[in-house]
PDB file of C-alpha atoms in Angstrom:
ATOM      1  CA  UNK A  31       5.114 315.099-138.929  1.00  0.00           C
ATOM      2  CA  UNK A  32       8.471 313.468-137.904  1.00  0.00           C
ATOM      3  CA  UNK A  33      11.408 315.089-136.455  1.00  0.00           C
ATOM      4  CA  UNK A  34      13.813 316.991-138.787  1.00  0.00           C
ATOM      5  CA  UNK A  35      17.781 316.700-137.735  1.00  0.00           C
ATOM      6  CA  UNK A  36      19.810 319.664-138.033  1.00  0.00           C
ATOM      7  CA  UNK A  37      23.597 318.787-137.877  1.00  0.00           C
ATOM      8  CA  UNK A  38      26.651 320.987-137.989  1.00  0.00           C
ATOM      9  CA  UNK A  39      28.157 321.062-141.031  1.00  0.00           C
ATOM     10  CA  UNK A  40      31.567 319.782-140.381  1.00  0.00           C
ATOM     11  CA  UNK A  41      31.736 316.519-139.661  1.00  0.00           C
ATOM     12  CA  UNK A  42      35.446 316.734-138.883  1.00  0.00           C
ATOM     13  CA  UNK A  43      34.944 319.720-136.586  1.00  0.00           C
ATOM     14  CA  UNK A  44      35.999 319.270-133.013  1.00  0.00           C
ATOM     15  CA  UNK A  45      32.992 317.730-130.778  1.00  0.00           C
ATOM     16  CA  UNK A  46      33.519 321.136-128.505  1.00  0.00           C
ATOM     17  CA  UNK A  47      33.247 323.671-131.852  1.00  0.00           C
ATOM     18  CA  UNK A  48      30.467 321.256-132.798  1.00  0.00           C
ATOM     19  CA  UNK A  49      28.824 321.656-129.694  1.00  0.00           C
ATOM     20  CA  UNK A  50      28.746 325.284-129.681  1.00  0.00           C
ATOM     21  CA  UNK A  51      27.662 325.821-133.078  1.00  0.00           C
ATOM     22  CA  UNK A  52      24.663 323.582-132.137  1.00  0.00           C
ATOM     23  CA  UNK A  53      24.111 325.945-129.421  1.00  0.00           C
ATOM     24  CA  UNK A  54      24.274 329.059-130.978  1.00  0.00           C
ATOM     25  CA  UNK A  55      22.483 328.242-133.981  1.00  0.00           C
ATOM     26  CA  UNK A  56      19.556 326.961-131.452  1.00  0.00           C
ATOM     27  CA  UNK A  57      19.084 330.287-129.493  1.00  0.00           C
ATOM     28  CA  UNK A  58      18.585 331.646-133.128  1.00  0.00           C
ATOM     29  CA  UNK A  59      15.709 329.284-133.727  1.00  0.00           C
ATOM     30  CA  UNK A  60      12.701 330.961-134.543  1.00  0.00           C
ATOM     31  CA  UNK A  61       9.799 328.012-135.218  1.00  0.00           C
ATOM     32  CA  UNK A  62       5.912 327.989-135.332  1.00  0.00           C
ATOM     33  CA  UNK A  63       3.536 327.253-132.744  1.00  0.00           C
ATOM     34  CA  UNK A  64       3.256 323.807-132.019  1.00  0.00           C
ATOM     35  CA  UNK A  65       6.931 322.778-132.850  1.00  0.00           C
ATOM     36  CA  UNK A  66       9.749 322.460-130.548  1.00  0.00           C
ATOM     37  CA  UNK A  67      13.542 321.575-130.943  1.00  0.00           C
ATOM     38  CA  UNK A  68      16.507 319.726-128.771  1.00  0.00           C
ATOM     39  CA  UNK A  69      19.826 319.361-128.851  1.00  0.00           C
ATOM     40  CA  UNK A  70      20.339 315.404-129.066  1.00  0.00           C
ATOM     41  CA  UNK A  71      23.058 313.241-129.564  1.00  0.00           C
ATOM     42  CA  UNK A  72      24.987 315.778-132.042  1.00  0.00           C
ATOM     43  CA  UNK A  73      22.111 317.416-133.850  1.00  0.00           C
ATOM     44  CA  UNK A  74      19.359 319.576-133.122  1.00  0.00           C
ATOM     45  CA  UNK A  75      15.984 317.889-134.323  1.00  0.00           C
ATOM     46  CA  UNK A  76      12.794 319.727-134.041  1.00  0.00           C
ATOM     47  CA  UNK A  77       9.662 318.180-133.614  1.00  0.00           C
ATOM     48  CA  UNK A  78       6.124 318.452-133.323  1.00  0.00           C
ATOM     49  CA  UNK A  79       4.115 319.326-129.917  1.00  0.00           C
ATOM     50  CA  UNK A  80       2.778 315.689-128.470  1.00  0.00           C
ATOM     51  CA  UNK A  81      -0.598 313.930-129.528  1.00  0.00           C
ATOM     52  CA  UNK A  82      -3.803 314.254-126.897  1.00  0.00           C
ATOM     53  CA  UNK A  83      -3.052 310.829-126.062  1.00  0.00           C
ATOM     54  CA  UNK A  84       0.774 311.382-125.183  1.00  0.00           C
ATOM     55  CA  UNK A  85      -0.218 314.560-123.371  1.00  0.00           C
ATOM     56  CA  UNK A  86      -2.755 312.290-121.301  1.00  0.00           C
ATOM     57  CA  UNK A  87      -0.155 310.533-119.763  1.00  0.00           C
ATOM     58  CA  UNK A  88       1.961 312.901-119.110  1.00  0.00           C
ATOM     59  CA  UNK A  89      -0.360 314.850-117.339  1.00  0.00           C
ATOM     60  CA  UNK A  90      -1.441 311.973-115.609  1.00  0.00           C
ATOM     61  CA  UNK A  91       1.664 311.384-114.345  1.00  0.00           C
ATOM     62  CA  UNK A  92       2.420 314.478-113.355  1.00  0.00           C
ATOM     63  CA  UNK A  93      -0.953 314.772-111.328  1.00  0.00           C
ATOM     64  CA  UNK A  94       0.119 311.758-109.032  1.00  0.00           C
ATOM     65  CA  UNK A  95       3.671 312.855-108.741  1.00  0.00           C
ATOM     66  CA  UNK A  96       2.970 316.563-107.752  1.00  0.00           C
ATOM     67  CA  UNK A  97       0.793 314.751-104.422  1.00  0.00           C
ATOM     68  CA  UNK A  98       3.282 312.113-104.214  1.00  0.00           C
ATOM     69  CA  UNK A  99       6.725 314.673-103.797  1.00  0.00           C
ATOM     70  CA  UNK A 100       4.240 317.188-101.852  1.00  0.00           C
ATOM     71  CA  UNK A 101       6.224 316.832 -98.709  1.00  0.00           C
ATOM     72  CA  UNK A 102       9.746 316.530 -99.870  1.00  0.00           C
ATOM     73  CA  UNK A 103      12.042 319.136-101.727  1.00  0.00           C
ATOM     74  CA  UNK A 104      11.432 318.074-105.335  1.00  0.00           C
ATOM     75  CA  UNK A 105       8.505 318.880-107.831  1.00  0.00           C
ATOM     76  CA  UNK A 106       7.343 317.739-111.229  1.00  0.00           C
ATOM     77  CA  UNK A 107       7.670 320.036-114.221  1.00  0.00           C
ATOM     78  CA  UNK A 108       6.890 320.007-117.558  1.00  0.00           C
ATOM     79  CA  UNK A 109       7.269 322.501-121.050  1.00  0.00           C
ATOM     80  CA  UNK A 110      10.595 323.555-119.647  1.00  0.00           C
ATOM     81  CA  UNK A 111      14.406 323.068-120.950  1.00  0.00           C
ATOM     82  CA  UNK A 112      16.777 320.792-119.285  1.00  0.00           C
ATOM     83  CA  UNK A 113      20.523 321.634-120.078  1.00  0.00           C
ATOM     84  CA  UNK A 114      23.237 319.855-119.860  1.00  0.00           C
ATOM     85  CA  UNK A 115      26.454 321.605-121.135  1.00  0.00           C
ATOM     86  CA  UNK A 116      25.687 322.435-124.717  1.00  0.00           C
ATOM     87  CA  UNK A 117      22.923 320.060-124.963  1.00  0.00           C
ATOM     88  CA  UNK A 118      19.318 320.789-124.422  1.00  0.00           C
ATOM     89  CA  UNK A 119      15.905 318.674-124.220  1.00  0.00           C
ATOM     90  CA  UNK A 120      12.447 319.376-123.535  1.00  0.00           C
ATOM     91  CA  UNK A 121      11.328 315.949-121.490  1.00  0.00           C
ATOM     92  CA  UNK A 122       7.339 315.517-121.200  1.00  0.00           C
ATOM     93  CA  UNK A 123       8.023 315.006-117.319  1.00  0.00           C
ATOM     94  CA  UNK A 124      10.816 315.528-115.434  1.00  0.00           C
ATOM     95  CA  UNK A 125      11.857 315.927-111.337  1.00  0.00           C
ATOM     96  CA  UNK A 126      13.931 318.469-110.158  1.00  0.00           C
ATOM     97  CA  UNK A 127      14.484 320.396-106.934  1.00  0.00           C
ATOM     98  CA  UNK A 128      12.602 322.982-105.699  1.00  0.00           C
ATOM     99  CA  UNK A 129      13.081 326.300-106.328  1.00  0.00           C
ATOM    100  CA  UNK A 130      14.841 325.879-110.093  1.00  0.00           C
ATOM    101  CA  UNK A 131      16.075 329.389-110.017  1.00  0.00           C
ATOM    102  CA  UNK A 132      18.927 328.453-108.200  1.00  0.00           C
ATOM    103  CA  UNK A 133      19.350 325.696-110.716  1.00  0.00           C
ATOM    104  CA  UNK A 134      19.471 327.418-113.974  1.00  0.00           C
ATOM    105  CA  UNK A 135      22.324 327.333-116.403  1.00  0.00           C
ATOM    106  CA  UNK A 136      24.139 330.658-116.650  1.00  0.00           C
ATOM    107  CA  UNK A 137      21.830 332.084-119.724  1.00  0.00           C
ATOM    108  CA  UNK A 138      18.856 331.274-117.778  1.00  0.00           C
ATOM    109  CA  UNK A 139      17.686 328.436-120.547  1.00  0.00           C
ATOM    110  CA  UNK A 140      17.044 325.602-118.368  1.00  0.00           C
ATOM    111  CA  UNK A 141      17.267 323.692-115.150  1.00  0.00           C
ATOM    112  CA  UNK A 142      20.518 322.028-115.078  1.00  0.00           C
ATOM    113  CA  UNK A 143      20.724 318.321-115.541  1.00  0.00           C
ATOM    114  CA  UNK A 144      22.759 318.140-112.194  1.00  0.00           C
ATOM    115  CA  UNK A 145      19.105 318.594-110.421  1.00  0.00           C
ATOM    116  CA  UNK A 146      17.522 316.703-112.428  1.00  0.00           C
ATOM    117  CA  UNK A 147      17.169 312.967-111.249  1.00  0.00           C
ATOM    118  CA  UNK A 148      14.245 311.544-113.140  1.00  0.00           C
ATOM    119  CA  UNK A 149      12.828 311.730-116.783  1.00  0.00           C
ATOM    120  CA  UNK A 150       9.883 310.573-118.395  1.00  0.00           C
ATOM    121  CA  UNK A 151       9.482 310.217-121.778  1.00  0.00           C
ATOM    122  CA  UNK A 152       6.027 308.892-123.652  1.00  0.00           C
ATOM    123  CA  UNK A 153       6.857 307.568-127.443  1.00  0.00           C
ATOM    124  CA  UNK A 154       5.130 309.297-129.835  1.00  0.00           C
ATOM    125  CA  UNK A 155       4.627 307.220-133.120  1.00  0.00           C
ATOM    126  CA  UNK A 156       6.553 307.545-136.098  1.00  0.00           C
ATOM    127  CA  UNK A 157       9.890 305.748-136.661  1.00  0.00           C
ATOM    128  CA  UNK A 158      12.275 308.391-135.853  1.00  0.00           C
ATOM    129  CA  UNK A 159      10.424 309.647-133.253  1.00  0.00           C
ATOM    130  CA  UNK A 160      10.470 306.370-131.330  1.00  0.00           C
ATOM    131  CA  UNK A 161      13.832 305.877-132.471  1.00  0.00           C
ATOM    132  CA  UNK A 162      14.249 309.132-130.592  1.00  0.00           C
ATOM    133  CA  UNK A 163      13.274 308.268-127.279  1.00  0.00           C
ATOM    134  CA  UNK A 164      14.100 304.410-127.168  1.00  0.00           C
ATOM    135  CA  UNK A 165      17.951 305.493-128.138  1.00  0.00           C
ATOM    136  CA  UNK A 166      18.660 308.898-129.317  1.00  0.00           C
ATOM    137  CA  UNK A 167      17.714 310.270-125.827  1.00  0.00           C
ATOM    138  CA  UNK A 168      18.242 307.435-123.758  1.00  0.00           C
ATOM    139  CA  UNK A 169      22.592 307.259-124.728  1.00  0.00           C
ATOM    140  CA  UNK A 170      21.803 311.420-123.685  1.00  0.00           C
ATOM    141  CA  UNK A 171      20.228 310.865-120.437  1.00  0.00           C
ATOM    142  CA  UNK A 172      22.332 308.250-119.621  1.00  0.00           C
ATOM    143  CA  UNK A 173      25.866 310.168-120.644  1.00  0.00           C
ATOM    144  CA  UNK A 174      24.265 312.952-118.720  1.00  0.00           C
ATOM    145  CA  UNK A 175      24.424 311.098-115.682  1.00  0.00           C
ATOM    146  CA  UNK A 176      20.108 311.293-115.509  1.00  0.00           C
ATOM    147  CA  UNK A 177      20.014 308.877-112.268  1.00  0.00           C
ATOM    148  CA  UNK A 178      16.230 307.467-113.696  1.00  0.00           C
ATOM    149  CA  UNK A 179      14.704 307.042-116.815  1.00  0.00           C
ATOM    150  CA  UNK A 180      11.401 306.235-117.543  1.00  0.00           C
ATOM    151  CA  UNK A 181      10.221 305.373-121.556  1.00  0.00           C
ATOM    152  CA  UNK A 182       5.977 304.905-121.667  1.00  0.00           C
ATOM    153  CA  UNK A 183       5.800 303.069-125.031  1.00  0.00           C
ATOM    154  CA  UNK A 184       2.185 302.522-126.775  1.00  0.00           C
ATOM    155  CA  UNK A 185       4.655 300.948-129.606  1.00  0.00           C
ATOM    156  CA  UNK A 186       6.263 298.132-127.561  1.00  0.00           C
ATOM    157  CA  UNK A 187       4.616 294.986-128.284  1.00  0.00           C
ATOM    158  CA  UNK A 188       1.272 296.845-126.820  1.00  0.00           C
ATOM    159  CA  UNK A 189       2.272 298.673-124.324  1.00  0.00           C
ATOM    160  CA  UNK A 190       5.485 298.425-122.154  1.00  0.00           C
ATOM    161  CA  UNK A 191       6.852 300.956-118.991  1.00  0.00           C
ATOM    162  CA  UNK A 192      10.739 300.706-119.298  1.00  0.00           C
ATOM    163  CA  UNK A 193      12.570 302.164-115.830  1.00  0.00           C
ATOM    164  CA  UNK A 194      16.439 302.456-116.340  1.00  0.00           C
ATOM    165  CA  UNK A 195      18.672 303.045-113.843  1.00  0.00           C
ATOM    166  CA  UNK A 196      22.398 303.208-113.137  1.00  0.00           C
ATOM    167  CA  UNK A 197      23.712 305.623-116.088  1.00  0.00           C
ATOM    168  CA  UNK A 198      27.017 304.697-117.297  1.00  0.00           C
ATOM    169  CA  UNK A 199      28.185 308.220-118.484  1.00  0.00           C
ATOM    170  CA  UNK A 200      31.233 307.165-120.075  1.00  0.00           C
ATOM    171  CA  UNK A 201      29.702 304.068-122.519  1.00  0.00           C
ATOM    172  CA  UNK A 202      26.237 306.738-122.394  1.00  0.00           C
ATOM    173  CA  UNK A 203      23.818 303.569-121.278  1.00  0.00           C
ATOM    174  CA  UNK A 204      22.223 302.461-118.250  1.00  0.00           C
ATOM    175  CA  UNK A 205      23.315 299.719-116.167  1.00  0.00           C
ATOM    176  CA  UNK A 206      20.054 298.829-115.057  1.00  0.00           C
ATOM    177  CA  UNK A 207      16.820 298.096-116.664  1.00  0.00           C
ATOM    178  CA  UNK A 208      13.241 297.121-115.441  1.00  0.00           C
ATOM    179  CA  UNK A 209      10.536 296.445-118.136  1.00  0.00           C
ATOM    180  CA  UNK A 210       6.549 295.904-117.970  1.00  0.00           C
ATOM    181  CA  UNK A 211       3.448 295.408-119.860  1.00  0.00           C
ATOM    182  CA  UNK A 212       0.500 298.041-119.841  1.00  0.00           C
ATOM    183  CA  UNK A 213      -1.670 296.401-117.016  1.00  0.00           C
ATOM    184  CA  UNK A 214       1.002 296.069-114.565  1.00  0.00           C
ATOM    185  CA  UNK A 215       2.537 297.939-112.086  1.00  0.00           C
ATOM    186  CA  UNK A 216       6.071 299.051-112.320  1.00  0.00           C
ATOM    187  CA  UNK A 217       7.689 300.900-108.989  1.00  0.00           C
ATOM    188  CA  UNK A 218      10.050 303.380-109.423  1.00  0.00           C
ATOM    189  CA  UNK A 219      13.460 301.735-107.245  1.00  0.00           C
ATOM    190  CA  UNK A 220      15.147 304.840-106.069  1.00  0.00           C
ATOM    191  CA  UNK A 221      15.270 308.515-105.876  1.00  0.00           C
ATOM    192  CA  UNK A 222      12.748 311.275-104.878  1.00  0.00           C
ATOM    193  CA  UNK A 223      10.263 309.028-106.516  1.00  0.00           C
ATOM    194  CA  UNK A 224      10.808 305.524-105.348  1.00  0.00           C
ATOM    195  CA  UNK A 225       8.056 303.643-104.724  1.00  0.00           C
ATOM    196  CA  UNK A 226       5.838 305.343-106.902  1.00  0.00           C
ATOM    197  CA  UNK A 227       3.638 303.095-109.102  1.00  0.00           C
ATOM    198  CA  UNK A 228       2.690 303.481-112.793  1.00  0.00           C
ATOM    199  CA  UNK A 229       0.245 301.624-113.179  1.00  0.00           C
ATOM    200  CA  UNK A 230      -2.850 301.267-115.804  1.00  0.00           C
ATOM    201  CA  UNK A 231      -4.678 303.837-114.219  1.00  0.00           C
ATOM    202  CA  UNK A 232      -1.869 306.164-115.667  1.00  0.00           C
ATOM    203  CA  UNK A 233      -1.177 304.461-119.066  1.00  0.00           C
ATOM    204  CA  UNK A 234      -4.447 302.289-119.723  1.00  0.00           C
ATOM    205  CA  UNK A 235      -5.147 299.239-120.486  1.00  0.00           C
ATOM    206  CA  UNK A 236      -2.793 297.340-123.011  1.00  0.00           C
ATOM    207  CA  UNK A 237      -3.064 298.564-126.864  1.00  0.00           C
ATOM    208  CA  UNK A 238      -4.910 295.436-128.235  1.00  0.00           C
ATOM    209  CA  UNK A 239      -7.637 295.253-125.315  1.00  0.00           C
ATOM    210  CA  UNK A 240      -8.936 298.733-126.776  1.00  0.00           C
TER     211      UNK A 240
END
């Protein structure tokens, strides 16, 4: 199943009456088990729950970052909203600081961008939903002001770790971009997590060599 886009139905309505019909017409949302749904880039797409293999990852990852940030005052988290103003994602990994109570936005939906400053994202297959995470939600993360992003991309020419860095809110890209194949290590330059290391014991060996 791909992602379905919900968009308001103006398309000459203000961005900030946009924005809050988005929003209210999410917290109305009442979907199945197994689907979930963001606020991205001016629509709210729902989409299915991630393959075993995309969970894998993720969980890998999160495993070596939850040791690695043991001693410092940020954690990994996962299954839980990230807000920013009327706009709302559910990352497979993200960093934020302890003790996200005090981080909240005011109706208690999510952690607030603001303390947020890495995300991981692991492409799922499917046009659109790679489409989703290689652009939709990179222009978001980046006009967000999301200080790292990391894309883990089975899809890219098999198998490529992409680390951006130094959003550009107002042109909603990053600056900064590092890029390797499945089978190398990448380092993570700055932040709560620099100098950790994905690496293939977290994404595998490349595509074809399976």
């Amino acid at each position: 199943m791909t992602a379905l886009a919900y968009e308001a139905p103006e398309a000459t309505m203000p961005e900030s009456d946009r924005d809050e019909y988005l929003w209210e017409t999410w917290k109305a949302m009442e979907l199945p088990e197994g689907l979930h749904a963001e606020i991205i880039e001016g629509s709210i797409e729902v989409s299915p729950t991630g393959r075993y293999a995309r969970g894998q990852i993720a969980n890998l990852l999160r495993d070596r970052l939850v040791v690695f940030l043991a001693d410092s005052e940020y954690v990994a988290r996962q299954d839980m909203n990230v807000v920013h103003e009327r706009k709302i994602w559910i990352p497979d990994l993200f960093i934020t600081l302890e003790g996200a109570d005090e981080h909240m936005n005011d109706d208690g939906i999510g952690v607030k961008a603001s303390a947020v400053p890495l995300i991981v994202e692991v492409v799922s297959p499917g046009n659109d939903d790679k489409l989703r995470d290689r652009v939709r939600k990179r222009s978001a993360y980046a006009r967000a002001g999301i200080p790292v992003y990391v894309i883990i991309d089975d899809y890219d020419d098999h198998g490529h770790v992409t680390v951006l860095t130094s959003p550009l809110p107002e042109v909603a890209t990053y600056g900064d971009s590092m890029r390797r194949p499945y089978g190398t290590d990448i380092t993570i330059p700055e932040g709560p997590a620099k100098g950790f290391t994905i690496g293939e014991s977290i994404t595998g060996l490349p595509r074809h060599a399976r």
